[in-house]
mmCIF file of C-alpha atoms and ligand atoms in Angstrom:
data_model
loop_
_atom_site.group_PDB
_atom_site.id
_atom_site.type_symbol
_atom_site.label_atom_id
_atom_site.label_comp_id
_atom_site.label_asym_id
_atom_site.label_seq_id
_atom_site.Cartn_x
_atom_site.Cartn_y
_atom_site.Cartn_z
ATOM 1 C CA MET A 198 23.665 1.488 -7.882
ATOM 2 C CA PRO A 199 22.472 2.190 -4.311
ATOM 3 C CA LEU A 200 18.779 1.765 -5.117
ATOM 4 C CA ARG A 201 19.002 -1.859 -6.273
ATOM 5 C CA THR A 202 16.874 -3.902 -3.884
ATOM 6 C CA THR A 203 16.061 -7.570 -3.399
ATOM 7 C CA PHE A 204 12.453 -8.240 -2.522
ATOM 8 C CA ILE A 205 10.858 -11.714 -2.202
ATOM 9 C CA GLY A 206 13.776 -13.095 -4.174
ATOM 10 C CA LEU A 207 13.318 -10.616 -7.029
ATOM 11 C CA SER A 208 16.178 -8.315 -7.923
ATOM 12 C CA LEU A 209 14.717 -4.825 -8.467
ATOM 13 C CA SER A 210 16.514 -1.855 -10.026
ATOM 14 C CA HIS A 211 14.590 0.447 -7.657
ATOM 15 C CA PRO A 212 12.538 -0.068 -4.482
ATOM 16 C CA LEU A 213 9.605 1.870 -5.978
ATOM 17 C CA LEU A 214 6.723 -0.261 -7.278
ATOM 18 C CA VAL A 215 3.545 0.758 -9.069
ATOM 19 C CA ALA A 216 0.706 -0.305 -6.733
ATOM 20 C CA SER A 217 -2.300 -2.281 -7.907
ATOM 21 C CA GLY A 218 -4.905 -0.034 -9.505
ATOM 22 C CA PRO A 219 -5.755 1.908 -12.631
ATOM 23 C CA ALA A 220 -2.073 2.512 -13.489
ATOM 24 C CA SER A 221 -1.510 -1.230 -13.900
ATOM 25 C CA HIS A 222 -4.604 -2.260 -15.803
ATOM 26 C CA ASP A 223 -3.171 -2.250 -19.303
ATOM 27 C CA VAL A 224 -0.029 -3.707 -20.874
ATOM 28 C CA ASN A 225 1.036 -0.316 -22.292
ATOM 29 C CA GLN A 226 1.199 1.111 -18.785
ATOM 30 C CA ILE A 227 3.831 -1.436 -17.812
ATOM 31 C CA ALA A 228 6.194 -0.021 -20.429
ATOM 32 C CA LEU A 229 5.578 3.505 -19.117
ATOM 33 C CA ALA A 230 6.282 2.400 -15.555
ATOM 34 C CA GLU A 231 9.444 0.578 -16.625
ATOM 35 C CA GLU A 232 10.672 3.554 -18.669
ATOM 36 C CA GLN A 233 10.368 5.778 -15.574
ATOM 37 C CA GLY A 234 12.308 3.375 -13.356
ATOM 38 C CA ALA A 235 9.658 1.387 -11.479
ATOM 39 C CA GLY A 236 11.247 -1.639 -9.807
ATOM 40 C CA ALA A 237 8.167 -3.786 -10.457
ATOM 41 C CA VAL A 238 4.447 -3.461 -11.059
ATOM 42 C CA VAL A 239 1.567 -4.941 -9.082
ATOM 43 C CA LEU A 240 -1.265 -5.495 -11.535
ATOM 44 C CA LYS A 241 -4.842 -4.364 -10.977
ATOM 45 C CA THR A 242 -6.700 -6.906 -8.808
ATOM 46 C CA ALA A 243 -8.704 -9.577 -10.631
ATOM 47 C CA CYS A 244 -11.835 -10.838 -8.854
ATOM 48 C CA SER A 245 -13.214 -14.377 -8.959
ATOM 49 C CA ASP A 246 -16.252 -14.955 -11.186
ATOM 50 C CA LYS A 247 -18.512 -14.823 -8.143
ATOM 51 C CA TYR A 248 -17.727 -11.095 -7.972
ATOM 52 C CA GLU A 249 -18.214 -10.464 -11.668
ATOM 53 C CA HIS A 250 -20.246 -7.333 -10.878
ATOM 54 C CA MET A 251 -17.061 -5.776 -9.471
ATOM 55 C CA ARG A 252 -15.659 -5.706 -13.034
ATOM 56 C CA TYR A 253 -18.150 -2.950 -13.933
ATOM 57 C CA TRP A 254 -17.436 0.451 -12.472
ATOM 58 C CA PRO A 255 -19.784 3.376 -11.831
ATOM 59 C CA ARG A 256 -18.863 6.550 -13.721
ATOM 60 C CA PRO A 257 -17.441 8.881 -12.597
ATOM 61 C CA ARG A 258 -15.520 6.729 -10.161
ATOM 62 C CA TYR A 259 -12.977 9.255 -8.837
ATOM 63 C CA LYS A 260 -13.169 12.616 -7.117
ATOM 64 C CA LEU A 261 -10.268 14.694 -5.822
ATOM 65 C CA LEU A 262 -11.611 16.153 -2.591
ATOM 66 C CA ASP A 263 -10.034 19.333 -1.218
ATOM 67 C CA TRP A 264 -8.415 20.019 -4.610
ATOM 68 C CA ASP A 265 -9.989 23.492 -4.525
ATOM 69 C CA LYS A 266 -8.306 24.200 -1.202
ATOM 70 C CA GLN A 267 -4.784 24.436 -2.642
ATOM 71 C CA ILE A 268 -3.073 27.579 -1.431
ATOM 72 C CA GLY A 269 -1.486 29.222 -4.456
ATOM 73 C CA GLY A 270 -0.587 25.762 -5.738
ATOM 74 C CA ARG A 271 1.681 25.251 -2.757
ATOM 75 C CA SER A 272 -0.332 22.860 -0.662
ATOM 76 C CA ARG A 273 -0.214 19.184 -1.514
ATOM 77 C CA LEU A 274 -3.439 18.616 0.375
ATOM 78 C CA PHE A 275 -5.923 16.329 -1.331
ATOM 79 C CA THR A 276 -7.993 13.237 -0.797
ATOM 80 C CA LEU A 277 -8.514 10.844 -3.664
ATOM 81 C CA TYR A 278 -12.014 9.439 -3.271
ATOM 82 C CA SER A 279 -12.699 6.477 -5.510
ATOM 83 C CA TYR A 280 -14.903 3.525 -6.181
ATOM 84 C CA GLU A 281 -13.139 1.230 -8.603
ATOM 85 C CA GLN A 282 -13.336 -2.437 -7.818
ATOM 86 C CA GLY A 283 -11.769 -5.266 -9.844
ATOM 87 C CA TYR A 284 -9.932 -5.605 -13.151
ATOM 88 C CA SER A 285 -12.537 -4.850 -15.795
ATOM 89 C CA GLY A 286 -11.995 -7.905 -18.020
ATOM 90 C CA THR A 287 -12.809 -11.571 -17.554
ATOM 91 C CA LEU A 288 -10.402 -13.930 -15.841
ATOM 92 C CA ALA A 289 -9.336 -15.233 -19.250
ATOM 93 C CA ASP A 290 -8.498 -11.619 -20.188
ATOM 94 C CA TYR A 291 -6.463 -11.314 -16.988
ATOM 95 C CA TRP A 292 -4.346 -14.396 -17.673
ATOM 96 C CA ALA A 293 -3.717 -13.106 -21.208
ATOM 97 C CA PHE A 294 -2.851 -9.695 -19.703
ATOM 98 C CA ILE A 295 -0.217 -11.287 -17.433
ATOM 99 C CA GLU A 296 1.223 -13.196 -20.402
ATOM 100 C CA ALA A 297 1.368 -10.023 -22.494
ATOM 101 C CA CYS A 298 3.086 -8.126 -19.675
ATOM 102 C CA LYS A 299 5.651 -10.897 -19.304
ATOM 103 C CA GLU A 300 6.345 -10.895 -23.043
ATOM 104 C CA THR A 301 7.330 -7.231 -23.061
ATOM 105 C CA ALA A 302 8.394 -6.242 -19.546
ATOM 106 C CA ARG A 303 11.869 -6.624 -18.118
ATOM 107 C CA ILE A 304 10.718 -5.733 -14.613
ATOM 108 C CA PRO A 305 8.912 -8.261 -12.402
ATOM 109 C CA ILE A 306 5.140 -8.509 -12.698
ATOM 110 C CA ILE A 307 3.168 -9.207 -9.529
ATOM 111 C CA ALA A 308 -0.415 -10.322 -10.101
ATOM 112 C CA SER A 309 -3.172 -9.439 -7.641
ATOM 113 C CA ILE A 310 -6.326 -11.387 -6.848
ATOM 114 C CA PHE A 311 -9.496 -11.303 -4.790
ATOM 115 C CA ALA A 312 -11.996 -14.093 -3.978
ATOM 116 C CA ASP A 313 -13.843 -15.494 -0.974
ATOM 117 C CA ALA A 314 -13.703 -19.320 -0.777
ATOM 118 C CA ALA A 315 -10.195 -20.611 -0.087
ATOM 119 C CA GLU A 316 -10.294 -22.928 -3.125
ATOM 120 C CA ASP A 317 -11.112 -19.959 -5.391
ATOM 121 C CA TRP A 318 -8.146 -18.000 -4.025
ATOM 122 C CA ALA A 319 -5.889 -21.009 -4.635
ATOM 123 C CA ASP A 320 -7.287 -21.556 -8.125
ATOM 124 C CA LEU A 321 -6.720 -17.905 -9.138
ATOM 125 C CA ALA A 322 -3.209 -17.975 -7.706
ATOM 126 C CA VAL A 323 -2.318 -21.134 -9.640
ATOM 127 C CA ARG A 324 -3.659 -19.575 -12.848
ATOM 128 C CA ALA A 325 -1.602 -16.436 -12.240
ATOM 129 C CA GLU A 326 1.524 -18.531 -11.664
ATOM 130 C CA ASP A 327 0.841 -20.575 -14.810
ATOM 131 C CA SER A 328 0.435 -17.319 -16.757
ATOM 132 C CA GLY A 329 3.978 -16.337 -15.823
ATOM 133 C CA ALA A 330 3.522 -13.796 -12.997
ATOM 134 C CA ASP A 331 6.589 -13.447 -10.764
ATOM 135 C CA ALA A 332 4.576 -13.317 -7.557
ATOM 136 C CA ILE A 333 1.038 -12.855 -6.284
ATOM 137 C CA GLU A 334 -0.434 -10.218 -4.022
ATOM 138 C CA LEU A 335 -3.571 -11.236 -2.113
ATOM 139 C CA ASP A 336 -5.842 -8.222 -1.875
ATOM 140 C CA ILE A 337 -7.684 -9.147 1.288
ATOM 141 C CA SER A 338 -7.994 -5.514 2.284
ATOM 142 C CA SER A 339 -9.893 -3.606 -0.396
ATOM 143 C CA PRO A 340 -12.060 -0.807 0.999
ATOM 144 C CA HIS A 341 -14.750 -2.109 -1.385
ATOM 145 C CA ARG A 342 -14.584 -5.771 -0.409
ATOM 146 C CA PRO A 343 -18.121 -7.080 -0.242
ATOM 147 C CA GLY A 344 -20.167 -8.407 2.641
ATOM 148 C CA THR A 345 -18.898 -9.945 5.794
ATOM 149 C CA LEU A 346 -15.614 -11.501 4.688
ATOM 150 C CA ASP A 347 -13.315 -11.324 7.676
ATOM 151 C CA PHE A 348 -9.723 -12.106 8.482
ATOM 152 C CA GLU A 349 -10.203 -14.914 10.971
ATOM 153 C CA HIS A 350 -12.610 -17.016 8.934
ATOM 154 C CA THR A 351 -12.015 -16.128 5.306
ATOM 155 C CA PHE A 352 -8.552 -14.757 4.795
ATOM 156 C CA ILE A 353 -6.482 -17.018 7.067
ATOM 157 C CA ALA A 354 -7.853 -20.000 5.132
ATOM 158 C CA ALA A 355 -7.159 -18.181 1.857
ATOM 159 C CA ILE A 356 -3.516 -17.470 2.686
ATOM 160 C CA TRP A 357 -2.941 -21.098 3.746
ATOM 161 C CA ALA A 358 -4.631 -22.418 0.613
ATOM 162 C CA VAL A 359 -2.658 -20.163 -1.729
ATOM 163 C CA ARG A 360 0.623 -20.882 0.010
ATOM 164 C CA LYS A 361 0.070 -24.619 -0.403
ATOM 165 C CA ALA A 362 -1.036 -24.332 -4.039
ATOM 166 C CA VAL A 363 1.786 -22.245 -5.568
ATOM 167 C CA LYS A 364 5.556 -22.062 -5.594
ATOM 168 C CA PHE A 365 6.030 -18.381 -6.406
ATOM 169 C CA PRO A 366 6.157 -15.702 -3.638
ATOM 170 C CA VAL A 367 2.904 -14.803 -1.893
ATOM 171 C CA VAL A 368 2.418 -11.235 -0.662
ATOM 172 C CA VAL A 369 -0.513 -10.363 1.610
ATOM 173 C CA LYS A 370 -1.932 -6.838 1.445
ATOM 174 C CA LEU A 371 -3.527 -5.737 4.706
ATOM 175 C CA ALA A 372 -5.898 -2.958 5.647
ATOM 176 C CA ALA A 373 -4.973 -0.245 8.121
ATOM 177 C CA GLY A 374 -6.642 -0.553 11.505
ATOM 178 C CA PRO A 375 -6.227 -1.794 15.040
ATOM 179 C CA ASP A 376 -5.694 -5.418 13.947
ATOM 180 C CA VAL A 377 -2.851 -4.887 11.461
ATOM 181 C CA LEU A 378 -0.103 -6.146 13.720
ATOM 182 C CA GLN A 379 -1.964 -9.308 14.703
ATOM 183 C CA GLN A 380 -2.910 -9.931 11.062
ATOM 184 C CA ALA A 381 0.671 -9.342 9.929
ATOM 185 C CA MET A 382 1.923 -11.963 12.372
ATOM 186 C CA SER A 383 -0.827 -14.405 11.348
ATOM 187 C CA ALA A 384 -0.064 -13.887 7.652
ATOM 188 C CA GLN A 385 3.577 -14.671 8.347
ATOM 189 C CA GLU A 386 2.547 -17.805 10.247
ATOM 190 C CA CYS A 387 0.405 -18.893 7.298
ATOM 191 C CA GLY A 388 3.470 -18.754 5.071
ATOM 192 C CA ALA A 389 3.235 -15.305 3.460
ATOM 193 C CA ASP A 390 6.552 -14.244 1.927
ATOM 194 C CA ALA A 391 5.902 -10.543 2.383
ATOM 195 C CA LEU A 392 3.315 -8.006 3.481
ATOM 196 C CA THR A 393 1.947 -4.952 1.745
ATOM 197 C CA LEU A 394 0.911 -2.291 4.278
ATOM 198 C CA CYS A 395 -1.653 -0.774 4.003
ATOM 199 C CA ASN A 396 -4.560 -0.572 1.601
ATOM 200 C CA ARG A 397 -6.725 2.541 1.501
ATOM 201 C CA ILE A 398 -9.472 2.962 4.056
ATOM 202 C CA ARG A 399 -13.208 3.040 3.469
ATOM 203 C CA GLY A 400 -14.595 6.558 3.775
ATOM 204 C CA PHE A 401 -17.623 8.608 2.842
ATOM 205 C CA ASP A 402 -18.562 12.121 1.754
ATOM 206 C CA VAL A 403 -21.759 14.072 1.151
ATOM 207 C CA ASP A 404 -22.605 17.161 -0.863
ATOM 208 C CA ILE A 405 -24.324 19.813 1.247
ATOM 209 C CA GLU A 406 -26.094 21.458 -1.725
ATOM 210 C CA SER A 407 -27.822 18.335 -3.000
ATOM 211 C CA GLN A 408 -27.794 16.856 0.518
ATOM 212 C CA ARG A 409 -26.841 13.497 -0.994
ATOM 213 C CA PRO A 410 -23.801 11.250 -0.842
ATOM 214 C CA ILE A 411 -21.346 12.107 -3.621
ATOM 215 C CA LEU A 412 -20.595 9.999 -6.717
ATOM 216 C CA HIS A 413 -22.179 6.532 -6.685
ATOM 217 C CA GLY A 414 -23.951 7.161 -3.364
ATOM 218 C CA ASN A 415 -22.130 4.679 -1.149
ATOM 219 C CA PHE A 416 -18.856 4.367 0.755
ATOM 220 C CA ALA A 417 -15.592 4.759 -1.168
ATOM 221 C CA GLY A 418 -11.852 4.273 -0.821
ATOM 222 C CA VAL A 419 -10.037 7.311 0.543
ATOM 223 C CA GLY A 420 -6.373 8.163 0.602
ATOM 224 C CA GLY A 421 -3.956 10.986 -0.033
ATOM 225 C CA PRO A 422 -0.686 12.445 1.211
ATOM 226 C CA TRP A 423 -2.065 12.530 4.778
ATOM 227 C CA ALA A 424 -2.526 8.746 4.733
ATOM 228 C CA LYS A 425 1.187 8.097 5.101
ATOM 229 C CA TYR A 426 1.162 8.912 8.799
ATOM 230 C CA TYR A 427 -0.993 5.991 9.816
ATOM 231 C CA THR A 428 0.913 3.661 7.501
ATOM 232 C CA PHE A 429 4.259 4.902 8.892
ATOM 233 C CA ARG A 430 3.028 3.691 12.264
ATOM 234 C CA HIS A 431 1.768 0.353 10.974
ATOM 235 C CA VAL A 432 4.995 -0.326 9.065
ATOM 236 C CA ALA A 433 7.101 0.615 12.107
ATOM 237 C CA GLU A 434 5.068 -1.663 14.343
ATOM 238 C CA ALA A 435 4.998 -4.624 11.953
ATOM 239 C CA ALA A 436 8.693 -4.336 11.099
ATOM 240 C CA GLN A 437 9.517 -4.904 14.753
ATOM 241 C CA HIS A 438 7.435 -8.060 14.992
ATOM 242 C CA VAL A 439 7.669 -9.895 11.669
ATOM 243 C CA GLN A 440 10.686 -11.235 9.829
ATOM 244 C CA ILE A 441 9.208 -11.177 6.315
ATOM 245 C CA PRO A 442 9.774 -8.058 4.175
ATOM 246 C CA ILE A 443 7.273 -5.226 4.019
ATOM 247 C CA SER A 444 6.154 -3.298 0.958
ATOM 248 C CA ALA A 445 4.775 0.009 2.201
ATOM 249 C CA THR A 446 1.969 1.826 0.411
ATOM 250 C CA GLY A 447 0.043 4.956 1.245
ATOM 251 C CA GLY A 448 0.412 8.661 0.670
ATOM 252 C CA VAL A 449 3.818 8.801 -1.026
ATOM 253 C CA MET A 450 4.372 12.037 -2.929
ATOM 254 C CA THR A 451 8.157 12.472 -2.702
ATOM 255 C CA GLY A 452 11.479 10.719 -2.246
ATOM 256 C CA GLU A 453 11.412 11.868 1.349
ATOM 257 C CA ASP A 454 8.304 9.742 1.963
ATOM 258 C CA VAL A 455 10.030 6.692 0.455
ATOM 259 C CA ILE A 456 13.094 7.212 2.650
ATOM 260 C CA LYS A 457 10.874 7.485 5.722
ATOM 261 C CA TYR A 458 9.165 4.189 4.905
ATOM 262 C CA ILE A 459 12.561 2.498 4.493
ATOM 263 C CA LEU A 460 13.850 4.022 7.733
ATOM 264 C CA LEU A 461 10.783 2.493 9.386
ATOM 265 C CA GLY A 462 11.547 -0.962 8.035
ATOM 266 C CA ALA A 463 10.031 -1.221 4.533
ATOM 267 C CA THR A 464 11.957 -3.001 1.782
ATOM 268 C CA THR A 465 9.907 -1.649 -1.119
ATOM 269 C CA VAL A 466 7.384 1.170 -1.484
ATOM 270 C CA GLN A 467 4.308 1.143 -3.709
ATOM 271 C CA ILE A 468 2.798 4.272 -5.228
ATOM 272 C CA LEU A 469 -0.357 5.057 -7.128
ATOM 273 C CA SER A 470 -2.161 8.326 -6.293
ATOM 274 C CA VAL A 471 0.922 10.429 -7.048
ATOM 275 C CA ILE A 472 1.013 8.886 -10.543
ATOM 276 C CA LEU A 473 -2.692 9.576 -11.076
ATOM 277 C CA VAL A 474 -2.349 13.164 -9.889
ATOM 278 C CA ASN A 475 1.115 14.169 -11.151
ATOM 279 C CA GLY A 476 1.813 11.703 -13.982
ATOM 280 C CA TRP A 477 4.223 8.856 -14.775
ATOM 281 C CA GLU A 478 7.228 11.165 -14.337
ATOM 282 C CA SER A 479 6.552 11.004 -10.591
ATOM 283 C CA ILE A 480 8.361 7.654 -10.587
ATOM 284 C CA SER A 481 11.650 8.984 -11.952
ATOM 285 C CA LYS A 482 11.368 12.160 -9.874
ATOM 286 C CA ILE A 483 10.924 10.192 -6.652
ATOM 287 C CA ASN A 484 13.779 7.834 -7.601
ATOM 288 C CA GLN A 485 16.045 10.828 -8.236
ATOM 289 C CA GLU A 486 15.145 12.308 -4.860
ATOM 290 C CA VAL A 487 15.967 9.029 -3.096
ATOM 291 C CA GLU A 488 19.219 8.762 -5.050
ATOM 292 C CA ALA A 489 20.213 12.349 -4.148
ATOM 293 C CA TYR A 490 19.545 11.598 -0.468
ATOM 294 C CA CYS A 491 21.706 8.466 -0.615
ATOM 295 C CA LYS A 492 24.487 10.438 -2.247
ATOM 296 C CA ARG A 493 24.273 13.252 0.320
ATOM 297 C CA LYS A 494 24.271 10.781 3.218
ATOM 298 C CA GLN A 495 26.859 8.522 1.558
ATOM 299 C CA ILE A 496 24.566 5.520 1.680
ATOM 300 C CA HIS A 497 25.767 2.761 -0.615
ATOM 301 C CA SER A 498 22.902 0.333 -0.080
ATOM 302 C CA LEU A 499 19.309 0.870 0.992
ATOM 303 C CA GLN A 500 19.832 -2.067 3.299
ATOM 304 C CA ASP A 501 21.929 0.240 5.496
ATOM 305 C CA LEU A 502 18.915 2.519 5.843
ATOM 306 C CA ARG A 503 16.254 -0.083 6.468
ATOM 307 C CA GLY A 504 14.727 0.130 9.934
ATOM 308 C CA GLU A 505 17.362 2.598 11.122
ATOM 309 C CA ALA A 506 14.806 4.909 12.782
ATOM 310 C CA LEU A 507 13.317 1.987 14.701
ATOM 311 C CA LYS A 508 16.533 1.600 16.669
ATOM 312 C CA HIS A 509 15.891 5.006 18.183
ATOM 313 C CA MET A 510 12.232 4.611 19.081
ATOM 314 C CA THR A 511 11.525 5.197 22.731
ATOM 315 C CA SER A 512 9.375 2.615 24.527
ATOM 316 C CA PRO A 513 6.307 4.057 26.301
ATOM 317 C CA ASP A 514 7.886 3.257 29.678
ATOM 318 C CA ASN A 515 11.009 5.230 28.890
ATOM 319 C CA ILE A 516 9.498 8.404 27.501
ATOM 320 C CA ILE A 517 10.927 11.294 29.489
ATOM 321 C CA ARG A 518 8.043 13.187 31.060
ATOM 322 C CA TRP A 519 8.325 16.552 32.781
ATOM 323 C CA SER A 520 6.262 18.232 35.436
ATOM 324 C CA GLY A 521 6.504 21.605 37.192
ATOM 325 C CA GLU A 522 4.669 24.899 37.079
ATOM 326 C CA SER A 523 7.475 27.392 36.584
ATOM 327 C CA LYS A 524 7.474 29.195 33.259
ATOM 328 C CA MET A 525 11.041 30.349 33.645
ATOM 329 C CA GLY A 526 12.848 27.918 35.897
ATOM 330 C CA PRO A 527 14.037 24.421 35.195
ATOM 331 C CA ARG A 528 11.341 21.794 35.069
ATOM 332 C CA ASN A 529 11.503 18.588 37.046
ATOM 333 C CA ARG A 530 11.619 15.200 35.525
ATOM 334 C CA ARG A 531 8.438 13.349 36.389
ATOM 335 C CA LYS A 532 9.075 10.119 38.253
ATOM 336 C CA THR A 533 5.556 8.755 38.418
ATOM 337 C CA PRO A 534 3.000 8.206 35.673
ATOM 338 C CA PRO A 535 0.469 11.032 35.210
ATOM 339 C CA GLY A 536 -2.514 10.754 37.522
ATOM 340 C CA ILE A 537 -0.552 9.097 40.324
ATOM 341 C CA SER A 538 0.505 11.494 43.067
ATOM 342 C CA SER A 539 3.999 11.001 44.374
HETATM 343 C C1 LIG B 287 -8.370 4.265 -7.925
HETATM 344 C C2 LIG B 287 -7.679 3.244 -7.096
HETATM 345 C C3 LIG B 287 -7.824 1.892 -7.401
HETATM 346 C C4 LIG B 287 -7.182 0.930 -6.630
HETATM 347 N N1 LIG B 287 -7.339 -0.389 -6.944
HETATM 348 C C5 LIG B 287 -6.708 -1.336 -6.182
HETATM 349 C C6 LIG B 287 -6.827 -2.702 -6.506
HETATM 350 O O1 LIG B 287 -7.468 -3.098 -7.472
HETATM 351 N N2 LIG B 287 -6.181 -3.596 -5.714
HETATM 352 C C7 LIG B 287 -5.425 -3.225 -4.631
HETATM 353 O O2 LIG B 287 -4.857 -4.062 -3.950
HETATM 354 N N3 LIG B 287 -5.277 -1.908 -4.331
HETATM 355 C C8 LIG B 287 -5.901 -0.969 -5.075
HETATM 356 N N4 LIG B 287 -5.733 0.353 -4.770
HETATM 357 C C9 LIG B 287 -4.842 0.729 -3.653
HETATM 358 C C10 LIG B 287 -3.439 1.050 -4.178
HETATM 359 O O3 LIG B 287 -2.854 -0.100 -4.689
HETATM 360 C C11 LIG B 287 -2.527 1.646 -3.090
HETATM 361 O O4 LIG B 287 -2.232 0.637 -2.141
HETATM 362 C C12 LIG B 287 -3.146 2.823 -2.365
HETATM 363 O O5 LIG B 287 -3.766 3.690 -3.276
HETATM 364 C C13 LIG B 287 -2.135 3.586 -1.508
HETATM 365 O O6 LIG B 287 -1.129 4.151 -2.293
HETATM 366 P P1 LIG B 287 -1.157 5.688 -2.790
HETATM 367 O O7 LIG B 287 -1.439 6.542 -1.602
HETATM 368 O O8 LIG B 287 0.182 5.902 -3.387
HETATM 369 O O9 LIG B 287 -2.267 5.769 -3.798
HETATM 370 C C14 LIG B 287 -6.381 1.324 -5.529
HETATM 371 C C15 LIG B 287 -6.231 2.689 -5.249
HETATM 372 C C16 LIG B 287 -6.855 3.645 -6.012
HETATM 373 C C17 LIG B 287 -6.645 5.078 -5.693
#
């Protein structure tokens, strides 16, 4: 079975995980994910009691932007705009949810938490471990995270505190942006067992008829098939600098996207929007596409694929640059950087 993958010590039938969100908010969804061949599920993020208001969502909370711009159904262009914060139950509900998932599921269950004070992060993580979760993902990167919580002061302390408090694997989910690489290396230093790259970004949209912001009237998470390109870059960069495994997430619609993430160094790949837009069958369809690729390329283990494209990346100093005016004749290889006359 070429798709079997080991991730943070868990043996997964497939490298495809259901990402934290509305498709992992209910115990019945875990069975659907498992039936379709998900390797594991990351549960919807539970917030500490201090952020109780994040358990109540505005309605509607989603909008598919650009959906009307499909060209004869052929374009896969869309942006999922959403404002959905934490798991909608109490913390007691969440621990019972983990227990219920573990009673029925055969695939690993990764809990997900959000807090601010380091002791709250540690407390939630311990409770998740006691409830039977196989690992914990620290959602330090939500596009809706409140206030001024920052990586240096809040999240470094949180990762340390969680790492010290629990025995099960700790995964840190980072936001896309200029600091990802530095944060990835810091998370590894703090003892993270893996990274999830990258959460959705915070965006905004307005309606020109009403001249008001859409939906709830404030910023929202944005993502879509286009989002994979910035995450491809972040995964490629991180994979070359950290030793811990990477779970990639962002913009996956097809098996081809999954293969690209693995070629760039990911061990597992998390999906959500494609399930919301195209249904649970997306999981088995994507798995089949990855399997067909492996068969065609005679790949017996995804390990043989992991990071393969990185070996062929050109360093900025070695990019072959050309100069010369002739439209027809051979061009000359440029020997000096642009802007410096030779
Ligand atoms: C509606 C919605 C809710 C989400 N909720 C969470 C969440 O609670 N915790 C979290 O870590 N990520 C959350 N995410 C981010 C997803 O887990 C995932 O990383 C992201 O959507 C990128 O994957 P995709 O492009 O396949 O959707 C949410 C995403 C969406 C669209």
